[in-house]
Amino acid sequence: DTAVSQTPKYLVTQMGNDKSIKCEQNLGHDTMYWYKQDSKKFLKIMFSYNNKELIINETVPNRFSPKSPDKAHLNLHINSLELGDSAVYFCASSFRQGPSIGYTFGSGTRLTVV
Amino acid sequence: GENVEQHPSTLSVQEGDSAVIKCTYSDSASNYFPWYKQELGKGPQLIIDIRSNVGEKKDQRIAVTLNKTAKHFSLHITETQPEDSAVYFCAASGAFTGGFKTIFGAGTRLFVKA
């Protein structure tokens, strides 16, 4: 299946831990994104990568570090997890950066910090 | 800065009725307006989009309109069905401060009662 796939789907962890979320797309897209969706369903851009290069970093704390080993993968590593990090994190991709481009989203990773 | 306001936050309609969701954007650099549908436990899925040089677009039971002067755009769903129940997001995309971005509205939870 062609898609954007994220793992894990659910992640429950204690405050202070370090965790990673993986994302892979097999659509041949050049641009990948991480979005955070809070409990009120609000979607906020975190990062955008184009062909492995960071192009958008929306004032996300340094504890969040994206890594793109190749243009098909964009992983998100989070250090020293806090309660406020609890949310659903969505990976997305698009054919290219720029206007008039729709996104393909993954199914999300629900992170719960206790 | 860039902002997209979406109304209503919740919408309940009877099966067969029409549903309308309205959005307003702030940045005149916006030139692409996608709409996404998010079903429970899934990622948002692009359902229709409209570019700034078009005033209206229709795809079967869904249509979008754009008023660039007023910076308004709307989603219209006719003959609603229970499977239309989901959260709908409008978005505005363009070359904003910091690069090409897509800014999402806060979402509308649509309930279609059988």
PDB file of C-alpha atoms in Angstrom, chain A residues 15-98:
ATOM      1  CA  MET A  15       7.806  12.270  32.516  1.00  0.00           C
ATOM      2  CA  GLY A  16      11.507  12.747  31.915  1.00  0.00           C
ATOM      3  CA  ASN A  17      11.871   9.841  29.487  1.00  0.00           C
ATOM      4  CA  ASP A  18      13.195  10.103  25.929  1.00  0.00           C
ATOM      5  CA  LYS A  19      11.132   8.626  23.094  1.00  0.00           C
ATOM      6  CA  SER A  20      11.100   8.474  19.299  1.00  0.00           C
ATOM      7  CA  ILE A  21       8.342   8.323  16.711  1.00  0.00           C
ATOM      8  CA  LYS A  22       9.138   7.023  13.243  1.00  0.00           C
ATOM      9  CA  CYS A  23       7.582   8.045   9.950  1.00  0.00           C
ATOM     10  CA  GLU A  24       8.021   6.636   6.476  1.00  0.00           C
ATOM     11  CA  GLN A  25       6.356   7.471   3.180  1.00  0.00           C
ATOM     12  CA  ASN A  26       6.499   5.437  -0.024  1.00  0.00           C
ATOM     13  CA  LEU A  27       4.743   8.011  -2.179  1.00  0.00           C
ATOM     14  CA  GLY A  28       7.925   9.424  -3.663  1.00  0.00           C
ATOM     15  CA  HIS A  29       7.225  12.793  -2.029  1.00  0.00           C
ATOM     16  CA  ASP A  30      10.039  15.281  -1.443  1.00  0.00           C
ATOM     17  CA  THR A  31       8.624  17.112   1.568  1.00  0.00           C
ATOM     18  CA  MET A  32       7.659  15.760   4.980  1.00  0.00           C
ATOM     19  CA  TYR A  33       6.104  17.371   8.037  1.00  0.00           C
ATOM     20  CA  TRP A  34       5.358  16.841  11.696  1.00  0.00           C
ATOM     21  CA  TYR A  35       2.129  18.247  13.113  1.00  0.00           C
ATOM     22  CA  LYS A  36       0.912  18.232  16.711  1.00  0.00           C
ATOM     23  CA  GLN A  37      -2.808  17.870  17.416  1.00  0.00           C
ATOM     24  CA  ASP A  38      -3.893  18.838  20.912  1.00  0.00           C
ATOM     25  CA  SER A  39      -6.919  17.651  22.868  1.00  0.00           C
ATOM     26  CA  LYS A  40      -9.104  20.262  21.180  1.00  0.00           C
ATOM     27  CA  LYS A  41      -8.132  18.889  17.746  1.00  0.00           C
ATOM     28  CA  PHE A  42      -6.060  21.945  16.831  1.00  0.00           C
ATOM     29  CA  LEU A  43      -3.376  21.045  14.240  1.00  0.00           C
ATOM     30  CA  LYS A  44      -0.108  22.954  14.541  1.00  0.00           C
ATOM     31  CA  ILE A  45       2.939  22.620  12.291  1.00  0.00           C
ATOM     32  CA  MET A  46       6.137  21.661  14.103  1.00  0.00           C
ATOM     33  CA  PHE A  47       8.684  20.910  11.405  1.00  0.00           C
ATOM     34  CA  SER A  48       8.977  20.682   7.667  1.00  0.00           C
ATOM     35  CA  TYR A  49      11.751  18.944   5.726  1.00  0.00           C
ATOM     36  CA  ASN A  50      12.381  19.111   2.002  1.00  0.00           C
ATOM     37  CA  ASN A  51      14.625  16.401   0.602  1.00  0.00           C
ATOM     38  CA  LYS A  52      16.251  15.820   4.010  1.00  0.00           C
ATOM     39  CA  GLU A  53      16.776  19.509   4.745  1.00  0.00           C
ATOM     40  CA  LEU A  54      14.974  21.413   7.494  1.00  0.00           C
ATOM     41  CA  ILE A  55      12.911  24.245   6.029  1.00  0.00           C
ATOM     42  CA  ILE A  56      10.450  25.102   8.807  1.00  0.00           C
ATOM     43  CA  ASN A  57      10.912  24.973  12.575  1.00  0.00           C
ATOM     44  CA  GLU A  58       7.963  26.570  14.303  1.00  0.00           C
ATOM     45  CA  THR A  59       9.457  27.589  17.655  1.00  0.00           C
ATOM     46  CA  VAL A  60       9.371  24.043  18.929  1.00  0.00           C
ATOM     47  CA  PRO A  61      11.379  23.446  22.154  1.00  0.00           C
ATOM     48  CA  ASN A  62      14.891  22.077  21.684  1.00  0.00           C
ATOM     49  CA  ARG A  63      13.738  18.864  23.359  1.00  0.00           C
ATOM     50  CA  PHE A  64      12.170  17.969  20.001  1.00  0.00           C
ATOM     51  CA  SER A  65      14.690  16.935  17.385  1.00  0.00           C
ATOM     52  CA  PRO A  66      13.595  15.728  13.952  1.00  0.00           C
ATOM     53  CA  LYS A  67      15.902  13.588  11.876  1.00  0.00           C
ATOM     54  CA  SER A  68      15.593  12.803   8.191  1.00  0.00           C
ATOM     55  CA  PRO A  69      18.048  10.092   7.068  1.00  0.00           C
ATOM     56  CA  ASP A  70      16.576  10.207   3.561  1.00  0.00           C
ATOM     57  CA  LYS A  71      13.639  11.900   1.885  1.00  0.00           C
ATOM     58  CA  ALA A  72      11.320   8.970   2.623  1.00  0.00           C
ATOM     59  CA  HIS A  73      11.833   9.089   6.387  1.00  0.00           C
ATOM     60  CA  LEU A  74      11.290  11.770   9.014  1.00  0.00           C
ATOM     61  CA  ASN A  75      11.650  10.656  12.620  1.00  0.00           C
ATOM     62  CA  LEU A  76      10.871  12.690  15.716  1.00  0.00           C
ATOM     63  CA  HIS A  77      12.905  12.304  18.892  1.00  0.00           C
ATOM     64  CA  ILE A  78      11.688  13.892  22.100  1.00  0.00           C
ATOM     65  CA  ASN A  79      13.937  14.315  25.138  1.00  0.00           C
ATOM     66  CA  SER A  80      12.871  14.844  28.744  1.00  0.00           C
ATOM     67  CA  LEU A  81       9.173  14.378  28.076  1.00  0.00           C
ATOM     68  CA  GLU A  82       6.740  16.682  29.870  1.00  0.00           C
ATOM     69  CA  LEU A  83       3.026  16.329  30.648  1.00  0.00           C
ATOM     70  CA  GLY A  84       2.251  19.050  28.096  1.00  0.00           C
ATOM     71  CA  ASP A  85       3.752  16.942  25.331  1.00  0.00           C
ATOM     72  CA  SER A  86       0.732  14.637  25.506  1.00  0.00           C
ATOM     73  CA  ALA A  87      -1.009  14.927  22.133  1.00  0.00           C
ATOM     74  CA  VAL A  88      -1.467  13.144  18.833  1.00  0.00           C
ATOM     75  CA  TYR A  89       1.487  13.643  16.507  1.00  0.00           C
ATOM     76  CA  PHE A  90       0.886  13.403  12.782  1.00  0.00           C
ATOM     77  CA  CYS A  91       3.455  12.911  10.091  1.00  0.00           C
ATOM     78  CA  ALA A  92       2.535  14.126   6.603  1.00  0.00           C
ATOM     79  CA  SER A  93       4.138  14.383   3.196  1.00  0.00           C
ATOM     80  CA  SER A  94       3.616  16.286  -0.031  1.00  0.00           C
ATOM     81  CA  PHE A  95       4.957  16.027  -3.558  1.00  0.00           C
ATOM     82  CA  ARG A  96       6.965  19.209  -3.048  1.00  0.00           C
ATOM     83  CA  GLN A  97       6.986  22.322  -0.930  1.00  0.00           C
ATOM     84  CA  GLY A  98       5.140  25.305  -2.219  1.00  0.00           C
TER      85      GLY A  98
END
